[in-house]
Coordinates of C-alpha atoms in Angstrom, one line a residue:
M1 CA 0.0 0.0 0.0
G2 CA 3.0 2.2 0.2
R3 CA 4.2 4.5 2.9
L4 CA 2.1 7.1 4.6
T5 CA 3.0 10.6 5.3
E6 CA 4.8 11.9 8.4
A7 CA 1.5 12.1 10.2
A8 CA 0.7 8.4 9.8
A9 CA 4.3 7.5 10.6
A10 CA 3.7 9.0 14.0
G11 CA 1.9 5.8 14.8
S12 CA -0.9 5.3 17.2
G13 CA -0.3 8.7 18.8
A14 CA -1.5 10.4 15.6
R15 CA -4.8 8.5 15.7
A16 CA -5.1 8.8 19.4
A17 CA -5.3 12.5 18.9
G18 CA -8.2 11.9 16.6
W19 CA -10.6 14.1 18.5
A20 CA -8.3 17.1 18.1
G21 CA -10.7 19.8 16.9
S22 CA -13.7 17.5 17.4
P23 CA -15.2 18.5 20.7
P24 CA -17.0 15.4 22.1
T25 CA -19.9 15.4 24.4
L26 CA -18.6 14.1 27.7
L27 CA -21.1 11.7 29.3
P28 CA -20.7 10.8 33.0
L29 CA -20.1 7.2 32.1
S30 CA -16.8 8.1 30.4
P31 CA -13.6 6.8 31.8
T32 CA -11.9 9.4 33.9
S33 CA -8.3 8.3 34.4
P34 CA -5.8 10.4 32.4
R35 CA -5.0 7.6 29.9
C36 CA -8.7 6.7 29.4
A37 CA -9.7 10.3 29.1
A38 CA -6.8 10.9 26.7
T39 CA -8.0 8.1 24.5
M40 CA -11.4 9.7 24.3
A41 CA -9.8 12.8 22.9
S42 CA -13.1 13.9 20.0
S43 CA -14.5 15.2 19.4
D44 CA -10.3 15.2 17.8
E45 CA -10.5 16.3 18.6
D46 CA -11.3 15.1 19.2
G47 CA -13.4 15.4 20.0
T48 CA -14.8 15.0 20.7
N49 CA -15.9 13.6 20.6
G50 CA -16.0 11.1 17.8
G51 CA -16.9 12.1 16.4
A52 CA -16.3 9.1 16.4
S53 CA -13.7 6.3 16.7
E54 CA -10.5 8.1 17.3
A55 CA -8.6 7.0 20.3
G56 CA -6.1 4.4 19.5
E57 CA -7.4 4.0 16.0
D58 CA -4.3 3.7 13.8
R59 CA -5.8 2.7 10.4
E60 CA -3.5 5.0 8.5
A61 CA -0.3 3.3 9.8
P62 CA 1.3 1.4 6.9
G63 CA 1.7 -1.9 8.7
K64 CA -1.8 -2.1 9.9
R65 CA -3.1 -1.0 6.5
R66 CA -1.3 -3.9 4.9
R67 CA -3.1 -6.3 7.3
L68 CA -6.5 -4.7 6.5
G69 CA -6.5 -6.0 2.9
F70 CA -7.9 -4.4 -0.2
L71 CA -11.6 -4.6 0.6
A72 CA -11.3 -3.2 4.1
T73 CA -9.1 -0.3 2.9
A74 CA -11.4 0.4 0.0
W75 CA -14.4 0.4 2.3
L76 CA -12.7 2.8 4.8
T77 CA -11.7 5.1 2.0
F78 CA -15.3 5.2 0.7
Y79 CA -16.6 5.7 4.2
D80 CA -14.2 8.6 4.8
I81 CA -15.0 10.2 1.5
A82 CA -18.7 9.9 2.1
M83 CA -18.4 11.5 5.6
T84 CA -16.3 14.3 4.2
A85 CA -18.8 15.0 1.5
G86 CA -21.7 14.8 4.0
W87 CA -20.2 17.4 6.4
L88 CA -19.2 19.6 3.4
V89 CA -22.9 19.6 2.4
L90 CA -23.8 20.6 5.9
A91 CA -21.2 23.5 5.8
I92 CA -22.5 24.8 2.5
T93 CA -26.1 24.6 3.6
M94 CA -25.4 26.5 6.7
V95 CA -23.5 29.2 4.9
R96 CA -26.2 29.6 2.2
F97 CA -28.9 29.7 4.9
Y98 CA -27.2 32.5 6.8
M99 CA -26.4 34.5 3.6
E100 CA -30.1 34.3 2.5
K101 CA -31.8 34.7 5.8
G102 CA -29.3 36.8 7.7
T103 CA -30.1 35.0 11.0
H104 CA -29.4 31.7 12.7
R105 CA -33.1 31.2 13.5
G106 CA -34.4 28.2 11.5
L107 CA -30.8 27.1 10.7
Y108 CA -31.1 23.9 12.7
K109 CA -34.4 23.0 11.0
S110 CA -32.8 23.5 7.6
I111 CA -30.0 21.1 8.2
Q112 CA -31.4 18.6 10.7
K113 CA -32.0 15.8 8.3
T114 CA -28.5 15.8 6.9
L115 CA -27.0 16.2 10.4
K116 CA -29.0 13.3 11.8
F117 CA -28.2 11.1 8.9
F118 CA -24.4 11.6 8.9
Q119 CA -24.0 11.7 12.7
T120 CA -26.1 8.5 13.0
F121 CA -24.1 7.0 10.1
A122 CA -21.1 7.3 12.3
L123 CA -22.4 4.3 14.3
L124 CA -20.6 2.2 11.6
E125 CA -17.4 3.2 13.4
I126 CA -18.4 0.9 16.2
V127 CA -18.9 -1.9 13.7
H128 CA -15.5 -1.2 12.2
C129 CA -14.0 -1.9 15.7
L130 CA -16.1 -5.0 16.3
I131 CA -15.0 -6.6 13.0
G132 CA -11.4 -5.6 13.5
I133 CA -10.8 -3.3 10.5
V134 CA -10.1 -0.4 12.8
P135 CA -7.8 -1.4 15.8
T136 CA -9.3 0.5 18.7
S137 CA -11.5 -0.1 21.7
V138 CA -15.1 -0.8 21.0
L139 CA -16.0 0.7 24.4
V140 CA -14.1 3.9 23.8
T141 CA -15.5 4.3 20.3
G142 CA -19.0 3.5 21.5
V143 CA -18.8 6.2 24.1
Q144 CA -17.5 8.7 21.6
V145 CA -20.2 8.0 19.0
S146 CA -23.0 7.7 21.5
S147 CA -22.2 11.0 23.0
R148 CA -22.7 12.7 19.7
I149 CA -25.9 10.7 19.1
F150 CA -27.0 11.9 22.6
M151 CA -26.5 15.5 21.7
V152 CA -28.2 15.3 18.4
W153 CA -31.2 13.0 19.2
L154 CA -31.9 13.4 22.9
I155 CA -31.1 17.1 23.3
T156 CA -31.4 19.1 20.1
H157 CA -34.0 17.0 18.2
S158 CA -36.1 16.1 21.3
I159 CA -36.3 19.6 22.8
K160 CA -37.5 21.8 20.0
P161 CA -37.6 25.1 22.0
I162 CA -33.8 25.2 22.1
Q163 CA -33.2 24.6 18.4
N164 CA -32.9 28.4 17.7
E165 CA -30.4 29.0 20.5
E166 CA -27.1 30.6 19.5
S167 CA -25.3 27.8 21.4
V168 CA -26.6 25.3 18.8
V169 CA -24.8 27.2 16.1
L170 CA -21.6 27.1 18.2
F171 CA -21.4 23.4 18.4
L172 CA -22.7 22.9 14.8
V173 CA -19.9 25.1 13.4
A174 CA -17.3 23.4 15.6
W175 CA -18.4 19.9 14.7
T176 CA -18.7 20.7 11.0
V177 CA -15.2 22.2 10.5
T178 CA -13.8 19.5 12.7
E179 CA -15.3 16.6 10.8
I180 CA -14.4 18.0 7.4
T181 CA -10.8 18.2 8.5
R182 CA -10.8 14.9 10.3
Y183 CA -12.3 12.8 7.5
S184 CA -10.2 14.6 4.9
F185 CA -7.1 13.6 6.9
Y186 CA -8.2 10.0 7.0
T187 CA -9.1 10.0 3.3
F188 CA -5.8 11.5 2.1
S189 CA -3.8 9.3 4.5
L190 CA -5.4 6.1 3.0
L191 CA -4.6 7.4 -0.5
D192 CA -1.0 8.1 0.5
H193 CA -1.4 11.8 -0.5
L194 CA -1.7 13.9 2.6
P195 CA -1.4 17.6 2.0
Y196 CA 0.5 19.4 4.7
F197 CA -2.3 21.9 5.2
I198 CA -4.7 19.1 6.1
K199 CA -2.2 17.7 8.6
W200 CA -1.6 21.2 10.0
A201 CA -5.4 21.9 10.2
R202 CA -6.0 18.6 12.0
Y203 CA -3.6 19.5 14.8
N204 CA -4.3 23.2 15.1
F205 CA -8.0 23.9 14.5
F206 CA -8.9 22.0 17.7
I207 CA -7.2 24.8 19.8
I208 CA -10.2 27.0 19.1
L209 CA -12.8 24.5 17.9
Y210 CA -12.7 22.2 20.9
P211 CA -13.5 25.0 23.5
V212 CA -16.1 26.5 21.2
G213 CA -17.8 23.1 20.7
V214 CA -17.8 22.3 24.4
A215 CA -19.1 25.7 25.2
G216 CA -21.9 25.3 22.7
E217 CA -22.8 21.8 24.0
L218 CA -22.9 23.0 27.6
L219 CA -24.9 26.1 26.9
T220 CA -27.4 24.1 24.8
I221 CA -27.9 21.5 27.6
Y222 CA -28.2 24.4 30.1
A223 CA -30.9 26.0 27.9
A224 CA -32.8 22.6 27.9
L225 CA -32.9 22.3 31.6
P226 CA -36.1 24.4 32.3
Y227 CA -38.0 22.5 29.6
V228 CA -36.9 19.1 30.9
K229 CA -37.7 20.0 34.5
K230 CA -41.1 21.3 33.5
T231 CA -42.2 18.4 31.3
G232 CA -40.4 15.6 33.1
M233 CA -39.4 14.2 29.7
F234 CA -37.5 10.9 29.6
S235 CA -37.9 10.6 33.4
I236 CA -39.3 7.6 35.3
R237 CA -41.3 8.3 38.4
L238 CA -42.1 6.1 41.4
P239 CA -44.2 4.2 42.1
N240 CA -44.0 1.8 39.1
K241 CA -44.0 -2.0 38.7
Y242 CA -40.2 -2.1 38.2
N243 CA -39.6 0.0 41.3
V244 CA -37.0 2.1 39.3
S245 CA -36.7 5.8 39.0
F246 CA -34.7 8.0 36.7
D247 CA -34.7 11.8 36.5
Y248 CA -33.5 13.2 33.1
Y249 CA -33.1 16.7 34.6
Y250 CA -30.5 15.5 37.1
F251 CA -28.8 13.3 34.5
L252 CA -28.2 16.4 32.4
L253 CA -26.8 18.2 35.5
I254 CA -24.4 15.3 36.1
T255 CA -23.5 15.3 32.4
M256 CA -22.6 19.0 32.6
A257 CA -20.6 18.5 35.7
S258 CA -18.5 15.8 34.1
Y259 CA -17.0 18.4 31.7
I260 CA -15.2 20.0 34.6
P261 CA -12.7 17.2 35.3
L262 CA -12.6 15.8 31.8
F263 CA -12.1 18.9 29.6
P264 CA -8.6 19.9 30.9
Q265 CA -7.4 16.3 30.6
L266 CA -8.6 15.9 27.0
Y267 CA -7.5 19.4 25.9
F268 CA -3.9 19.1 27.3
H269 CA -3.6 15.6 25.9
M270 CA -4.4 17.0 22.5
L271 CA -1.9 19.7 22.9
R272 CA 0.8 17.1 23.7
Q273 CA -0.2 15.1 20.6
R274 CA 0.1 18.3 18.6
R275 CA 3.7 18.8 19.7
K276 CA 4.5 15.2 19.1
V277 CA 3.1 15.1 15.5
L278 CA 4.0 18.6 14.3
H279 CA 7.2 19.2 16.2
G280 CA 8.5 15.7 16.7
E281 CA 8.6 15.9 20.5
V282 CA 8.8 12.7 22.4
I283 CA 5.9 12.7 24.9
V284 CA 5.9 10.2 27.8
E285 CA 2.6 9.8 29.5
K286 CA 2.4 8.2 32.9
D287 CA -0.5 6.1 34.2
D288 CA -1.9 6.8 37.6

């Protein structure tokens, strides 16, 4: 399959920084040790979230690509191209909407079908791990992908009064730029033609996009709290035959609180990966 560019040669560290620029939604069930938290970084950047399967995923490494075989490599290339195209369509639609309307109100409604399709399509990244064509943790990938699904389906889709919030635009823009950069990086890496700008963007855009995306997600969840508390949506009250209770309002509060310990770990991990890939620094991470 030939040699990859310098980014791929960086080994698993390059893919472990996959969420760089891809701000992930951090659910309370996410691992919290520095190494586990670091693997979740995607967004990237992750990521962030991120989304999709970033941590430890090293499918652009030459040795592992040779083991993938032609069909697996062809499928991953098609998948990455499709995802790049999908997020490009989202970006173009958002720009056109704002130029024509001059406001963000109604933006989410105009792109929601495309967003839901491509973000849900990312569930295939879990399948990639299960069948072994992407060598990364199924659990970590599952958390990354499900966190984005959570934000799209259980927050923005389900709570319509918040769809016109400015915070929704924040995370949509961060996600879109991140995913275009991320999937472009994967595509060009698999094709053995990685432009330096794509590599540079992958390891620099997250510096701004990750905080912007996280801020957008937190503000959107915060805006949803009054509606969730008033309606009791997705909550299970006692008494019931299963003798189980669940309060979605408090679940969202816990989710927001989980950003406090996880955000710094993920962000500084991505900064270390950036130095490693772009500047060749040797980074030694210690387990607790």
